[in-house]
Coordinates of C-alpha atoms and ligand atoms in Angstrom, one line a residue:
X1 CA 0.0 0.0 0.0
X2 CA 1.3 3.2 -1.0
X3 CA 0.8 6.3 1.9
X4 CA 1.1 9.8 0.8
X5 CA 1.3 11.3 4.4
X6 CA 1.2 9.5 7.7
X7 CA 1.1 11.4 11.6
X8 CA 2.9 10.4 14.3
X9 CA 1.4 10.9 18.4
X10 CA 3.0 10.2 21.9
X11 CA -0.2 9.8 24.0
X12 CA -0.4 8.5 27.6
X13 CA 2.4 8.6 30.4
X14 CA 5.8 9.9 29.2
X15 CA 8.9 7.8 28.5
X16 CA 12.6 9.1 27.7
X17 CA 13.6 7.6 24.4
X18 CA 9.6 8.4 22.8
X19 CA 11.3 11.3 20.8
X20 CA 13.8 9.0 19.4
X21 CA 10.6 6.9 17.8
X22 CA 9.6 9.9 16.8
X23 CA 12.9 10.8 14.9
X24 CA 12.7 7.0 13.3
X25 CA 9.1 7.6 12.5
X26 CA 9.9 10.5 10.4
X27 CA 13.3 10.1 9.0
X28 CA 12.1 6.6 7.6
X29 CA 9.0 7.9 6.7
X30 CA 10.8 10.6 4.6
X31 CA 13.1 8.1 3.0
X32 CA 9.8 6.6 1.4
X33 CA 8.6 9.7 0.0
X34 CA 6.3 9.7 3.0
X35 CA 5.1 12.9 4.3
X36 CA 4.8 12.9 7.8
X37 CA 2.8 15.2 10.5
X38 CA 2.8 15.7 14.2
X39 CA 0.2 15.6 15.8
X40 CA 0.2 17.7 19.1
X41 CA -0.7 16.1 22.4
X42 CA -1.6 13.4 21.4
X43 CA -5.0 12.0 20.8
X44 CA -6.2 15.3 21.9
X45 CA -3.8 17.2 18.7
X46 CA -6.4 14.8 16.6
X47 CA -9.4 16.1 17.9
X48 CA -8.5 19.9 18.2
X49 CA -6.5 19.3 14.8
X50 CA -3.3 20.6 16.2
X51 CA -0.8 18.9 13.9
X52 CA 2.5 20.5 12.3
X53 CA 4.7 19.2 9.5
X54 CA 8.1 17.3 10.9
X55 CA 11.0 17.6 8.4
X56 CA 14.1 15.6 9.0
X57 CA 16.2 18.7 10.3
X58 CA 12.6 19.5 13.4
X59 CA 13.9 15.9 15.0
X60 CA 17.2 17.0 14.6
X61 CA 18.8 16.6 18.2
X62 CA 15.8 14.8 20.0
X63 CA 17.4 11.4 20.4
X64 CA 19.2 13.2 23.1
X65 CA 16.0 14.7 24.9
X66 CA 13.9 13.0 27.4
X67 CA 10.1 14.4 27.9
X68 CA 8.5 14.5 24.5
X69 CA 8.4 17.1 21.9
X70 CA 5.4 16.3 20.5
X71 CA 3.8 16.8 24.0
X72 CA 1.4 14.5 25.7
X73 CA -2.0 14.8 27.2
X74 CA -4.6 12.0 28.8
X75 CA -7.6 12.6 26.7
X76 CA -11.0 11.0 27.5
X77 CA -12.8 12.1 24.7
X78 CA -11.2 10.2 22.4
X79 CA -13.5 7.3 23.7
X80 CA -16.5 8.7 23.1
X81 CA -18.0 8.8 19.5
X82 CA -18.3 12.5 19.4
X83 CA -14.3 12.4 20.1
X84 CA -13.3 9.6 17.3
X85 CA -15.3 11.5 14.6
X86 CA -13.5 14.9 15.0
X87 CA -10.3 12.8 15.1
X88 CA -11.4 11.3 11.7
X89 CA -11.9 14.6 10.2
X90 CA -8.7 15.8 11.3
X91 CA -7.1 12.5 10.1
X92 CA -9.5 13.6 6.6
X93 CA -8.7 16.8 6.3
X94 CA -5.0 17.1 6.5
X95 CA -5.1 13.6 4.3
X96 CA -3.6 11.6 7.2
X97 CA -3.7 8.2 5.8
X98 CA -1.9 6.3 8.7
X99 CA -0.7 6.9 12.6
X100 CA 2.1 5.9 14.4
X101 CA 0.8 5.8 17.7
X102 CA 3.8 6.3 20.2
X103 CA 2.9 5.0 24.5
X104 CA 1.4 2.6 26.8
X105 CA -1.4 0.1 26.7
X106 CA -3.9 2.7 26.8
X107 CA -2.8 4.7 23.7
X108 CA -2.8 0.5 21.8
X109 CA -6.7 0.9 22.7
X110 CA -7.0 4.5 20.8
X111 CA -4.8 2.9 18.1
X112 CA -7.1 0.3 17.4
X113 CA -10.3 2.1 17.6
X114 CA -8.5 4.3 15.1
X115 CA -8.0 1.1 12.8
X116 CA -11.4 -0.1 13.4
X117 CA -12.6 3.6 12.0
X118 CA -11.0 3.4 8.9
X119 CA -6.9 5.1 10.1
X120 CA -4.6 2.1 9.9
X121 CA -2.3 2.6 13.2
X122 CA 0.3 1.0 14.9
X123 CA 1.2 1.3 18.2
X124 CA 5.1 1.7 19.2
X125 CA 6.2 1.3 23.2
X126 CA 7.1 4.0 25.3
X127 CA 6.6 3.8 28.9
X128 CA 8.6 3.4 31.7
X129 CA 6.6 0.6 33.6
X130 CA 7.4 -2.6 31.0
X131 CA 3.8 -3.4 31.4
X132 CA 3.2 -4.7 28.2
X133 CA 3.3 -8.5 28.0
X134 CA 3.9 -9.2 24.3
X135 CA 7.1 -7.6 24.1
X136 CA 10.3 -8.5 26.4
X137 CA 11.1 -4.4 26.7
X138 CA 9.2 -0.5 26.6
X139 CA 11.0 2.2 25.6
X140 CA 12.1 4.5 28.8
X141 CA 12.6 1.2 31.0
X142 CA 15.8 1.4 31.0
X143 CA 16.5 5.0 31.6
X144 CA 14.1 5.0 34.2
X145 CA 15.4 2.5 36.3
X146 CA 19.1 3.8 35.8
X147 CA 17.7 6.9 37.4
X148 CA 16.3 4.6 40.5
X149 CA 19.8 3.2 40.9
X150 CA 21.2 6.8 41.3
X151 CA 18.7 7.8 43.3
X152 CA 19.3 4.6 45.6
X153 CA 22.7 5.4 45.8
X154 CA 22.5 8.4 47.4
X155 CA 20.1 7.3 49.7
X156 CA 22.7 4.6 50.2
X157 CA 25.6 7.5 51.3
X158 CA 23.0 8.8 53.9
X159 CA 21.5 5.7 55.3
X160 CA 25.3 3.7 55.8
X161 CA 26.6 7.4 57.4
X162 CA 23.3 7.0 60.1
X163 CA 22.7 3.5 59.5
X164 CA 19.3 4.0 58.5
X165 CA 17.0 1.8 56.4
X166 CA 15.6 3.5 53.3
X167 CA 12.5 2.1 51.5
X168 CA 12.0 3.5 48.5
X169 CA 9.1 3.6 46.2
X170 CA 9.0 3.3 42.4
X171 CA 6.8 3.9 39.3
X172 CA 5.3 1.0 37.9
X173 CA 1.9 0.9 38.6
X174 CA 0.8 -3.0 38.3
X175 CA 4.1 -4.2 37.0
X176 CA 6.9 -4.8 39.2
X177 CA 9.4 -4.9 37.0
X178 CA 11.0 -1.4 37.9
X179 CA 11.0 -2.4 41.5
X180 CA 12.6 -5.9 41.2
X181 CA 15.4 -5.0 38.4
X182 CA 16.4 -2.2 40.9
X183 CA 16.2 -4.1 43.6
X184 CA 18.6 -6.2 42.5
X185 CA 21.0 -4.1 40.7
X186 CA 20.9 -1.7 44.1
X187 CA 21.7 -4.4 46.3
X188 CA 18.2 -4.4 48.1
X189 CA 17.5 -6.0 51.7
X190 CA 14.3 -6.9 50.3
X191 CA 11.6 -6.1 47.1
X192 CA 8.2 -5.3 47.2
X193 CA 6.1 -6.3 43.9
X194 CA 1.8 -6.8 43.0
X195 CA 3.5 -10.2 41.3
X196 CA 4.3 -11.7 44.7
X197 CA 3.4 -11.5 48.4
X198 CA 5.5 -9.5 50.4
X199 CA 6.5 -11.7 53.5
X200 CA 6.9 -9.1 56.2
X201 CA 7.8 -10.8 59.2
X202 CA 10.4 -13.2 57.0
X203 CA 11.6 -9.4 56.2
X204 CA 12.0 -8.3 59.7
X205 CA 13.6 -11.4 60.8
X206 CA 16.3 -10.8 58.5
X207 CA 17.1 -7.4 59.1
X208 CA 17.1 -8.1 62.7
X209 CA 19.6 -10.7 62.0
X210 CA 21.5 -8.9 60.0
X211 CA 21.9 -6.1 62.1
X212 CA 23.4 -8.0 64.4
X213 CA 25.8 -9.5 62.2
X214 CA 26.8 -5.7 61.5
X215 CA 24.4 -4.3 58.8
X216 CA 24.8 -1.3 59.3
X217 CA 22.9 0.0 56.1
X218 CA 19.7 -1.4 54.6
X219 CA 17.8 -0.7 50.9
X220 CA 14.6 -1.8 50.2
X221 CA 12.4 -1.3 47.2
X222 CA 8.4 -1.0 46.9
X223 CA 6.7 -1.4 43.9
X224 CA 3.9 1.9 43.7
X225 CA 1.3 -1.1 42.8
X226 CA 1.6 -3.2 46.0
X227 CA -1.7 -3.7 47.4
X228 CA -3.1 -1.5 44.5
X229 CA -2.3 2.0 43.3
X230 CA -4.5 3.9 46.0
X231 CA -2.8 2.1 48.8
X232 CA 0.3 3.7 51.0
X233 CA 1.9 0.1 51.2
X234 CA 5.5 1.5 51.2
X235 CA 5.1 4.1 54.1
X236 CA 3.6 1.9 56.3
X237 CA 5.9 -0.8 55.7
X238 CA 8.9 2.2 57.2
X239 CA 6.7 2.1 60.0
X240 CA 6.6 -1.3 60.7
X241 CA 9.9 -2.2 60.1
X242 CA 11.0 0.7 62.3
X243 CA 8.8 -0.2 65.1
X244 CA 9.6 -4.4 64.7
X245 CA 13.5 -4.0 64.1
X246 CA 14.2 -0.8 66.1
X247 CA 16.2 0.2 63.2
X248 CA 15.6 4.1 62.2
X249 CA 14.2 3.8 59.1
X250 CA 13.3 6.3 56.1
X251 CA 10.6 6.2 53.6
X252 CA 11.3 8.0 49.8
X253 CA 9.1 8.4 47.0
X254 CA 10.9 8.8 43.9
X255 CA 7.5 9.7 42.2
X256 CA 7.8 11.6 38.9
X257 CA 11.8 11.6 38.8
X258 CA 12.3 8.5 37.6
X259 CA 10.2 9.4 34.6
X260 CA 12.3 12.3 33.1
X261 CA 16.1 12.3 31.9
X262 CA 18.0 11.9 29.2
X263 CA 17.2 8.5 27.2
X264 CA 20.4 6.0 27.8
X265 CA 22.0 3.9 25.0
X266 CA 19.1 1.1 25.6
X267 CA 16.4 3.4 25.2
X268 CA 17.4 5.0 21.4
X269 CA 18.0 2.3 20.4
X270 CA 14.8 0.2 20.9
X271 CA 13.1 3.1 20.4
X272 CA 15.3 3.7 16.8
X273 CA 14.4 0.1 15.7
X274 CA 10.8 0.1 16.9
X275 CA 10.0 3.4 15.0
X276 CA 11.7 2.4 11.5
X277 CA 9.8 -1.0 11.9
X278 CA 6.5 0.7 12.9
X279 CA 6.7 2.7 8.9
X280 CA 8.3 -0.4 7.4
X281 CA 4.5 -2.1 8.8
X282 CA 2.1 0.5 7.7
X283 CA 4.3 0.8 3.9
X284 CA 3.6 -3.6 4.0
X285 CA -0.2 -2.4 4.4
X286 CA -0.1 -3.7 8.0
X287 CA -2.2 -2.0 10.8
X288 CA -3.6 -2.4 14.1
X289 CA -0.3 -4.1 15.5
X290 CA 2.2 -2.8 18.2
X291 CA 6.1 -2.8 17.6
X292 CA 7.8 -5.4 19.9
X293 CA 11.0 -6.4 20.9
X294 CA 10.9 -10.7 21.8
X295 CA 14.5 -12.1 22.0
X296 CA 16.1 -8.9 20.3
X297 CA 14.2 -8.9 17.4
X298 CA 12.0 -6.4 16.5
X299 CA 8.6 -8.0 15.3
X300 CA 5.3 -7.2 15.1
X301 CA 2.1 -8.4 17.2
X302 CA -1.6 -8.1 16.9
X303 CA -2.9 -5.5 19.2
X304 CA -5.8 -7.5 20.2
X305 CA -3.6 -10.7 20.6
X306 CA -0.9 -8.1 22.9
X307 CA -4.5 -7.5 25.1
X308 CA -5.8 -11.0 25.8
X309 CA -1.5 -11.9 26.3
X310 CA -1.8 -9.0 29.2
X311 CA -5.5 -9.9 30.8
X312 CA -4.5 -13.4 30.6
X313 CA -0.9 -12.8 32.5
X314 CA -2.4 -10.3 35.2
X315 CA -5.7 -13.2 35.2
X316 CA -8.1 -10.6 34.4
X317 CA -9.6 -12.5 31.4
X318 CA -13.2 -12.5 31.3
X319 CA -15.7 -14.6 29.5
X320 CA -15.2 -14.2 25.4
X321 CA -12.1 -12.8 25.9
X322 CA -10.0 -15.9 24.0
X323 CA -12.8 -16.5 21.7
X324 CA -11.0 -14.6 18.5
X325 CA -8.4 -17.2 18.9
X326 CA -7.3 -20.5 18.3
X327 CA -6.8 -23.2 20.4
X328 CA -2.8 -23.3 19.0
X329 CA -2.8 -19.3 20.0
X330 CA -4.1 -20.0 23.7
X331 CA -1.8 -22.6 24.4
X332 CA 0.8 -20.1 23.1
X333 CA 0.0 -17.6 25.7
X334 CA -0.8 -19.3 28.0
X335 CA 3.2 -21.0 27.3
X336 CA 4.6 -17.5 27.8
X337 CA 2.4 -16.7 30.4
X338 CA 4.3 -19.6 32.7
X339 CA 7.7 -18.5 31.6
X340 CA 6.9 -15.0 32.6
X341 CA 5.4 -15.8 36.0
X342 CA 9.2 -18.3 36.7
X343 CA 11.2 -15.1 35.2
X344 CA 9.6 -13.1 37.4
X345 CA 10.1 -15.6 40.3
X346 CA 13.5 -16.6 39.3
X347 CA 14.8 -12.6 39.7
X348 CA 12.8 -12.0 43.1
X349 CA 14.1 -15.3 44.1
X350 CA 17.8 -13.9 43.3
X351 CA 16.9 -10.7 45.1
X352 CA 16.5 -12.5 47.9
X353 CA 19.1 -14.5 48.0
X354 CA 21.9 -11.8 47.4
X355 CA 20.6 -9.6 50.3
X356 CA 22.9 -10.3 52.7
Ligands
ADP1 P1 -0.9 4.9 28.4 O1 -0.9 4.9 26.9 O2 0.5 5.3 28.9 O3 -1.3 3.6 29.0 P2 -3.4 6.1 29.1 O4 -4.0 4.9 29.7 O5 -3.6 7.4 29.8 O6 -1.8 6.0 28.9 O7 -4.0 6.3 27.6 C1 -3.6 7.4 26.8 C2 -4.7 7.9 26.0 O8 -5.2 6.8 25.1 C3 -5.9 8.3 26.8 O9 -5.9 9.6 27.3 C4 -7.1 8.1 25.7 O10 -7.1 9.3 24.9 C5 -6.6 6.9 25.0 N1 -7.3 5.7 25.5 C6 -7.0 5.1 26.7 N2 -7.9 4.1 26.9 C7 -8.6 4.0 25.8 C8 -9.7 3.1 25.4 N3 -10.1 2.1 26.2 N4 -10.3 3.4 24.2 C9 -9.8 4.4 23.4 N5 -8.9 5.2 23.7 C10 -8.3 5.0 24.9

């Protein structure tokens, strides 16, 4: 299928490394003969048709740039009816004949409802969390948790020179991924994720031991999801462990910093390959897929396949939700599924074992 012009958005929670999928969207896109327009704020730039044209030399320097350029904005008018057919007419009127949709598994839903109305899209990752089952890696997951492991740092200096215990909090909203990389790669006492229970009073009994054996220090990492977003899991955990161990202990939300920075090697470059890919898609008349990385490869997957892969893995599946696919493709996620569940297990298993 030959495009004529094709816009790009970044929708949803910000990720370092989404301009860098921008820059691939467009510089590829270019090298077609492709047109390419952003569209501001993402779904919202569709419906108040606030789009500009991107030439190669307006990306020019935003690998480098965390944020994103093209701005962001949660927009729930894009669900309703009345929202999707002012987005169509944008998508008419400037001749918009296929989106790159650039964010999380929220934006993959306004991606395909885009499809469904008539705008081939395809979704490329970027957000911070990894929360998106089909593919091994989101872009910003790795500059995000490099900035946690800085962060951790310095709240190691302070808490060895008072021999404190810090518990920090981390992005990640249902996925603990964030939480149990950094955990590791900080040297944590102990890791709080939704994936697993957190077994408080083995927790205490090891600090206490430890502690007598010299500790002087202690790190420990909670996942913002444990016992669901509204909850204050982490702060009342510094309570407890203060009050059980008698060790002085600190609690830190690294909130919002973890989301902004410069984008690290990891982080351009997925975002590099899953851009390119996403245009190399929509020029094979492909839509309605989202840009993964499984086992370093970059490779398309069906959005609606990417959705029953992440309801099934979080068991959230309802009744009809496998009933678009085949027995071969259930058994396949339900395959990956298990492996995911023992990764996840194997690393908070390791966590555990190197906190000494
Ligand atoms: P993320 O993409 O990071 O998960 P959100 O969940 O906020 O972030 O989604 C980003 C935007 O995608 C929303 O503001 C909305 O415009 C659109 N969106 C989210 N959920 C849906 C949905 N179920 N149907 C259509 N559009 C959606």
């Amino acid at each position: 299928m030959k495009f004529r012009k094709i816009g790009v958005l970044t929708s949803g929670g910000d990720a370092p490394g989404m301009n860098a999928s921008v820059r691939a969207v467009v510089r590829t896109a270019l090298e077609n003969g492709i047109e390419v327009l952003g569209i501001i704020g993402g779904y919202s730039g569709l419906i108040n048709d606030k789009v500009i044209p991107l030439t190669a030399r307006d990306v020019s320097n935003s690998i480098a740039k965390g944020g994103t350029l093209l701005l962001t904005d949660r927009c729930d008018e894009f669900k309703t009816p009345e929202g999707m057919a002012k987005a169509i007419e944008t998508c008419k009127k400037h001749h918009i004949d296929a989106i790159v949709a650039i964010g999380g598994d929220g934006t993959f839903r306004g991606a395909t409802d885009l499809t469904n109305h008539g705008i081939p899209t395809i979704g490329v990752t970027g957000t911070i969390d990894n929360d998106i089952s089909a593919t091994d890696y989101t872009v910003g997951f790795d500059t995000a948790m490099n900035t946690v492991i800085e962060m951790v740092d310095r709240l190691r200096d302070t808490g060895e020179s008072h021999a404190r215990c810090m518990v920090t909090e981390v992005m990640g909203r249902h996925c603990g991924e964030i939480a149990l990389l950094t955990g590791i790669a900080s040297g944590a006492v102990a890791v709080a994720i939704p994936e697993i229970d957190f077994d408080v009073e083995a927790c205490i009994k090891k600090m206490i031991q430890l502690r007598a054996e010299g500790k002087r220090s202690f790190q420990i990492i909670v996942s913002e999801g444990v016992g669901g977003m509204k909850s204050d899991f982490g702060e009342e955990l510094a309570e407890i462990l203060e009050e059980r161990t008698g060790i002085e202990t600190r609690f830190n939300r690294l909130g919002h910093i973890v989301r902004g920075g410069i984008p690290t090697l990891r982080d351009r470059l997925a975002a590099s390959r899953m851009g390119a890919k996403a245009v190399d898609l929509l020029l094979e008349g492909k839509s309605n897929l989202v840009v993964c990385e499984i086992d370093s490869d970059i490779v398309p997957v069906d959005i609606n396949y990417s959705f029953a892969l992440d309801k099934m893995y979080k068991k959230k599946l309802k009744d009809g939700d496998l009933d678009a696919f085949t027995e071969e493709q259930i058994k396949e996620m339900r395959e990956f599924c298990a492996r995911k569940t023992a990764y996840v297990k194997e690393l908070y298993d390791l966590a555990n074992a190197l906190a000494k």
